[in-house]
Tab-separated table of C-alpha atoms in Angstrom:
chain	number	residue	atom	x	y	z
X	15	MET	CA	-2.427	-3.640	20.888
X	16	ILE	CA	1.126	-3.797	19.385
X	17	LYS	CA	3.677	-1.372	20.822
X	18	ARG	CA	4.160	1.118	18.114
X	19	ILE	CA	8.043	2.486	17.571
X	20	VAL	CA	9.102	6.124	18.506
X	21	PRO	CA	9.501	8.153	15.534
X	22	PHE	CA	13.332	8.451	15.946
X	23	SER	CA	13.834	4.865	15.116
X	24	TYR	CA	10.986	5.325	12.569
X	25	TRP	CA	13.137	7.603	10.603
X	26	ALA	CA	16.311	6.524	11.239
X	27	ILE	CA	15.031	3.126	9.411
X	28	VAL	CA	12.958	5.381	6.728
X	29	TRP	CA	16.394	7.047	5.828
X	30	PHE	CA	18.188	3.689	5.337
X	31	ILE	CA	15.564	2.615	3.097
X	32	ARG	CA	15.927	5.738	0.941
X	33	LEU	CA	19.714	4.922	1.130
X	34	CYS	CA	18.704	1.469	-0.659
X	35	MET	CA	16.289	3.353	-2.686
X	36	PHE	CA	19.289	5.209	-3.990
X	37	LEU	CA	21.531	2.570	-4.772
X	38	TYR	CA	19.091	0.153	-6.126
X	39	ILE	CA	16.484	2.167	-8.194
X	40	ARG	CA	17.474	3.717	-10.931
X	41	LYS	CA	15.004	6.561	-11.090
X	42	THR	CA	12.077	7.327	-8.262
X	43	THR	CA	9.728	9.613	-9.843
X	44	THR	CA	6.813	10.983	-7.353
X	45	GLN	CA	3.717	12.729	-8.308
X	46	GLY	CA	0.888	14.150	-5.959
X	47	LEU	CA	2.690	13.892	-2.540
X	48	GLU	CA	0.671	17.027	-1.787
X	49	ASN	CA	-2.564	14.742	-1.085
X	50	ILE	CA	-1.257	13.039	1.876
X	51	PRO	CA	-2.687	15.086	4.470
X	52	LYS	CA	-0.255	16.776	6.940
X	53	GLU	CA	-1.959	15.767	9.977
X	54	GLY	CA	-4.922	13.391	10.622
X	55	GLY	CA	-5.652	9.379	10.198
X	56	ALA	CA	-6.118	8.583	7.121
X	57	ILE	CA	-5.652	5.310	5.079
X	58	LEU	CA	-3.332	4.883	2.266
X	59	VAL	CA	-4.225	1.797	-0.282
X	60	SER	CA	-1.968	1.009	-3.164
X	61	ASN	CA	-1.337	-1.793	-5.925
X	62	HIS	CA	1.074	-4.798	-4.949
X	63	LEU	CA	3.904	-5.371	-7.098
X	64	ASN	CA	7.096	-6.622	-4.868
X	65	ASN	CA	7.817	-7.199	-1.343
X	66	ALA	CA	9.754	-3.708	-1.221
X	67	ASP	CA	6.280	-1.736	-1.730
X	68	PRO	CA	5.845	-1.431	1.886
X	69	CYS	CA	9.057	0.131	2.160
X	70	ILE	CA	9.203	2.209	-0.757
X	71	ILE	CA	6.016	4.258	-0.191
X	72	PRO	CA	7.227	5.061	3.338
X	73	GLY	CA	10.511	5.711	1.965
X	74	VAL	CA	8.846	8.747	-0.340
X	75	ALA	CA	6.399	10.074	2.051
X	76	SER	CA	7.147	13.216	4.392
X	77	ARG	CA	4.831	11.674	7.476
X	78	ARG	CA	5.188	8.317	9.506
X	79	ILE	CA	3.166	5.672	7.818
X	80	VAL	CA	2.283	2.545	9.982
X	81	THR	CA	2.124	-0.834	7.494
X	82	MET	CA	-0.254	-3.770	7.611
X	83	ALA	CA	1.739	-6.402	5.873
X	84	LYS	CA	1.737	-10.341	5.701
X	85	LYS	CA	2.616	-12.175	8.629
X	86	GLU	CA	4.968	-14.161	6.456
X	87	MET	CA	7.446	-10.631	6.286
X	88	PHE	CA	7.895	-10.748	9.785
X	89	ARG	CA	9.570	-14.287	9.928
X	90	TRP	CA	12.291	-12.905	7.279
X	91	PRO	CA	16.070	-12.067	7.801
X	92	VAL	CA	16.720	-7.931	7.763
X	93	ILE	CA	13.089	-7.234	6.437
X	94	SER	CA	11.650	-8.456	9.689
X	95	TRP	CA	13.866	-6.118	11.207
X	96	LEU	CA	13.210	-3.317	9.276
X	97	PHE	CA	9.301	-3.948	9.361
X	98	LYS	CA	9.390	-4.261	13.279
X	99	PHE	CA	11.030	-1.015	13.514
X	100	ILE	CA	9.112	0.943	11.502
X	101	GLY	CA	6.129	0.183	13.331
X	102	ALA	CA	4.505	-2.454	10.625
X	103	PHE	CA	2.016	-4.659	11.927
X	104	PRO	CA	1.077	-8.241	10.595
X	105	VAL	CA	-1.896	-9.627	8.990
X	106	ASP	CA	-3.027	-13.283	8.223
X	107	ARG	CA	-4.346	-13.662	4.956
X	108	GLN	CA	-5.608	-16.923	5.407
X	109	GLY	CA	-8.865	-15.954	6.925
X	110	ALA	CA	-10.913	-12.845	8.449
X	111	ASP	CA	-8.140	-11.515	10.998
X	112	LEU	CA	-10.092	-9.240	13.289
X	113	GLY	CA	-7.249	-8.475	15.231
X	114	ALA	CA	-5.010	-7.332	12.444
X	115	LEU	CA	-8.272	-5.192	11.228
X	116	ARG	CA	-8.803	-3.662	15.276
X	117	GLU	CA	-5.229	-2.686	15.121
X	118	ALA	CA	-5.751	-0.764	11.839
X	119	GLN	CA	-8.473	0.816	13.073
X	120	ARG	CA	-6.573	2.158	16.316
X	121	VAL	CA	-4.051	3.295	14.104
X	122	VAL	CA	-5.754	5.251	12.137
X	123	ASN	CA	-7.685	6.684	15.029
X	124	ASP	CA	-4.663	7.759	16.683
X	125	GLY	CA	-4.256	10.096	14.097
X	126	LEU	CA	-1.506	8.093	12.175
X	127	LEU	CA	-1.160	7.096	8.531
X	128	LEU	CA	-2.246	3.548	7.662
X	129	LEU	CA	-0.786	1.625	4.641
X	130	MET	CA	-3.078	-1.441	3.335
X	131	PHE	CA	-2.194	-3.534	0.133
X	132	PRO	CA	-6.255	-4.574	-0.651
X	133	GLU	CA	-5.262	-6.845	-2.807
X	134	GLY	CA	-3.971	-9.078	0.114
X	135	THR	CA	-0.710	-10.191	-2.028
X	136	ARG	CA	1.521	-8.917	-4.996
X	137	SER	CA	0.736	-9.333	-7.972
X	138	ARG	CA	2.681	-11.509	-10.065
X	139	ASP	CA	1.387	-10.528	-13.334
X	140	ARG	CA	1.467	-6.623	-12.372
X	141	GLN	CA	-2.011	-6.430	-13.124
X	142	LEU	CA	-4.187	-5.012	-10.820
X	143	HIS	CA	-6.760	-7.582	-9.155
X	144	ARG	CA	-9.569	-7.681	-7.205
X	145	GLY	CA	-9.716	-6.440	-3.469
X	146	PHE	CA	-10.586	-7.907	-0.170
X	147	PRO	CA	-12.928	-5.661	1.991
X	148	GLY	CA	-10.631	-5.275	5.064
X	149	THR	CA	-9.827	-1.446	3.907
X	150	ALA	CA	-13.370	-0.614	3.217
X	151	LEU	CA	-14.453	-1.729	6.837
X	152	VAL	CA	-11.498	0.396	8.218
X	153	ALA	CA	-12.573	3.233	6.290
X	154	TYR	CA	-16.463	3.044	7.217
X	155	ARG	CA	-15.733	2.221	11.129
X	156	THR	CA	-13.082	4.991	11.205
X	157	GLY	CA	-14.647	7.559	9.094
X	158	ALA	CA	-10.860	8.417	7.842
X	159	PRO	CA	-10.471	9.504	4.310
X	160	ILE	CA	-8.962	7.009	1.847
X	161	ILE	CA	-6.052	8.142	-0.288
X	162	PRO	CA	-5.054	5.909	-3.226
X	163	ILE	CA	-1.461	5.484	-4.415
X	164	ALA	CA	-0.122	3.867	-7.471
X	165	ILE	CA	3.068	2.076	-7.649
X	166	THR	CA	4.918	1.047	-11.022
X	167	GLY	CA	8.382	-0.264	-11.815
X	168	THR	CA	8.795	-2.359	-8.244
X	169	GLU	CA	8.132	-5.683	-10.349
X	170	GLY	CA	11.843	-5.173	-11.953
X	171	LEU	CA	13.339	-5.368	-8.921
X	172	PRO	CA	15.128	-8.887	-8.918
X	173	TRP	CA	14.842	-10.348	-5.171
X	174	PRO	CA	17.348	-10.913	-3.743
X	175	TRP	CA	19.946	-10.230	-6.394
X	176	VAL	CA	18.867	-6.568	-6.197
X	177	PHE	CA	21.713	-6.225	-3.558
X	178	VAL	CA	24.402	-7.313	-5.518
X	179	ARG	CA	23.799	-5.012	-8.686
X	180	PRO	CA	23.424	-1.052	-7.579
X	181	PHE	CA	22.661	1.341	-9.678
X	182	ILE	CA	21.381	-0.519	-12.497
X	183	GLY	CA	17.632	-1.469	-10.922
X	184	PRO	CA	14.398	-0.377	-12.268
X	185	ARG	CA	12.593	3.149	-12.940
X	186	VAL	CA	10.084	3.126	-10.090
X	187	THR	CA	6.764	5.796	-10.154
X	188	VAL	CA	4.806	6.382	-7.012
X	189	THR	CA	1.656	8.183	-7.725
X	190	VAL	CA	-0.455	9.645	-5.152
X	191	GLY	CA	-4.600	10.671	-5.702
X	192	LYS	CA	-6.407	12.766	-3.825
X	193	PRO	CA	-8.233	11.846	-0.796
X	194	PHE	CA	-11.578	10.487	-1.192
X	195	TYR	CA	-14.324	8.427	1.031
X	196	PRO	CA	-16.346	5.464	0.447
X	197	PRO	CA	-19.787	5.664	-0.479
X	198	ALA	CA	-22.467	6.258	2.284
X	199	THR	CA	-24.333	3.768	3.736
X	200	ASP	CA	-27.282	3.079	6.507
X	201	ARG	CA	-25.264	0.043	7.849
X	202	ILE	CA	-21.839	-1.904	6.884
X	203	THR	CA	-23.407	-4.923	5.028
X	204	THR	CA	-21.558	-6.969	3.038
X	205	GLN	CA	-22.853	-5.565	-0.182
X	206	ALA	CA	-21.904	-2.199	0.969
X	207	ALA	CA	-18.245	-3.656	1.932
X	208	LYS	CA	-17.919	-4.791	-1.562
X	209	GLY	CA	-18.911	-1.704	-3.504
X	210	ALA	CA	-16.568	0.394	-0.914
X	211	THR	CA	-14.056	-2.371	-2.137
X	212	ASP	CA	-14.905	-1.513	-5.770
X	213	ALA	CA	-14.728	2.124	-5.822
X	214	ILE	CA	-11.381	2.161	-3.879
X	215	MET	CA	-9.795	-0.384	-6.483
X	216	LEU	CA	-11.132	1.869	-9.079
X	217	ARG	CA	-9.646	4.889	-7.828
X	218	VAL	CA	-6.161	2.988	-7.733
X	219	ALA	CA	-6.574	1.754	-11.378
X	220	ALA	CA	-7.428	5.364	-12.308
X	221	LEU	CA	-4.036	6.467	-11.135
X	222	LEU	CA	-1.987	3.219	-13.334
X	223	PRO	CA	-1.128	3.396	-16.650
X	224	GLU	CA	-3.663	1.124	-18.879
X	225	ALA	CA	-0.896	-2.225	-18.686
X	226	TYR	CA	-1.536	-2.079	-14.758
X	227	GLN	CA	-5.181	-1.951	-14.437
X	228	GLY	CA	-6.151	-5.520	-15.148
X	229	GLU	CA	-9.701	-6.468	-13.957
X	230	TYR	CA	-10.575	-2.773	-13.476
X	231	ARG	CA	-9.340	-1.658	-17.353
X	232	GLU	CA	-12.976	-1.520	-18.692
X	233	ALA	CA	-14.360	0.476	-15.544
X	234	VAL	CA	-11.649	3.274	-15.708
X	235	ALA	CA	-12.118	3.477	-19.643
X	236	ARG	CA	-16.105	3.723	-18.945
X	237	GLU	CA	-15.969	6.256	-16.475
X	238	ARG	CA	-13.225	8.566	-18.363
X	239	ALA	CA	-15.485	8.190	-21.613
X	240	GLY	CA	-18.190	9.668	-18.894
X	241	ALA	CA	-20.201	5.955	-18.749
X	242	PRO	CA	-21.149	4.907	-15.454
X	243	PRO	CA	-18.286	2.262	-14.733
X	244	ILE	CA	-18.824	-1.360	-14.683
X	245	ARG	CA	-17.601	-2.726	-11.107
X	246	ALA	CA	-15.553	-5.818	-11.543
X	247	GLU	CA	-17.682	-8.817	-10.526
X	248	ALA	CA	-16.852	-11.614	-8.259
């Protein structure tokens, strides 16, 4: 089990992140933060536009968040230091990382907030792409609520040149939706995980502007029109 960082270290890093956000993001707008429960385990799921996203979302929250992040980020100077001190843990995106999934379940069962990016990597065209089933599996195995998050604007953060251009960064918006649970199922099958993943991604897409909804744009439009949404196909 990965050793977790004490709250003092976590909040020291979060305040450093907030300082960076003040310096390098022109304006940060948040909506729906009240939807994050004040206690108990839950799974935060977000779209992913920039390597800064795993820092920005904890930076706007008032509760400690444990982030699952790609293992490559733990090899980068400065970023790896930040991630370790906020208690993030790595996941291998090349296959089914069972160790990372078990750690994710432990985080939630310990009553903490877990942040996951179901797409598995950042979107280079800002469109929302299909998610992987890991989030759905953790939700089914822990019984924890899922909280969708939409982030926009971070695609305009030019790494690493952002650090030499303060106060002229992009406008970033973080929108938090209401908690929900995956569709009920008697057994956690491949099909159940796929359906739950589509439901999760649809909730995230519904919080995004249409220009960011990607593969889920039609499903969101149908749902808003009162028609049964068509799930994205494999």
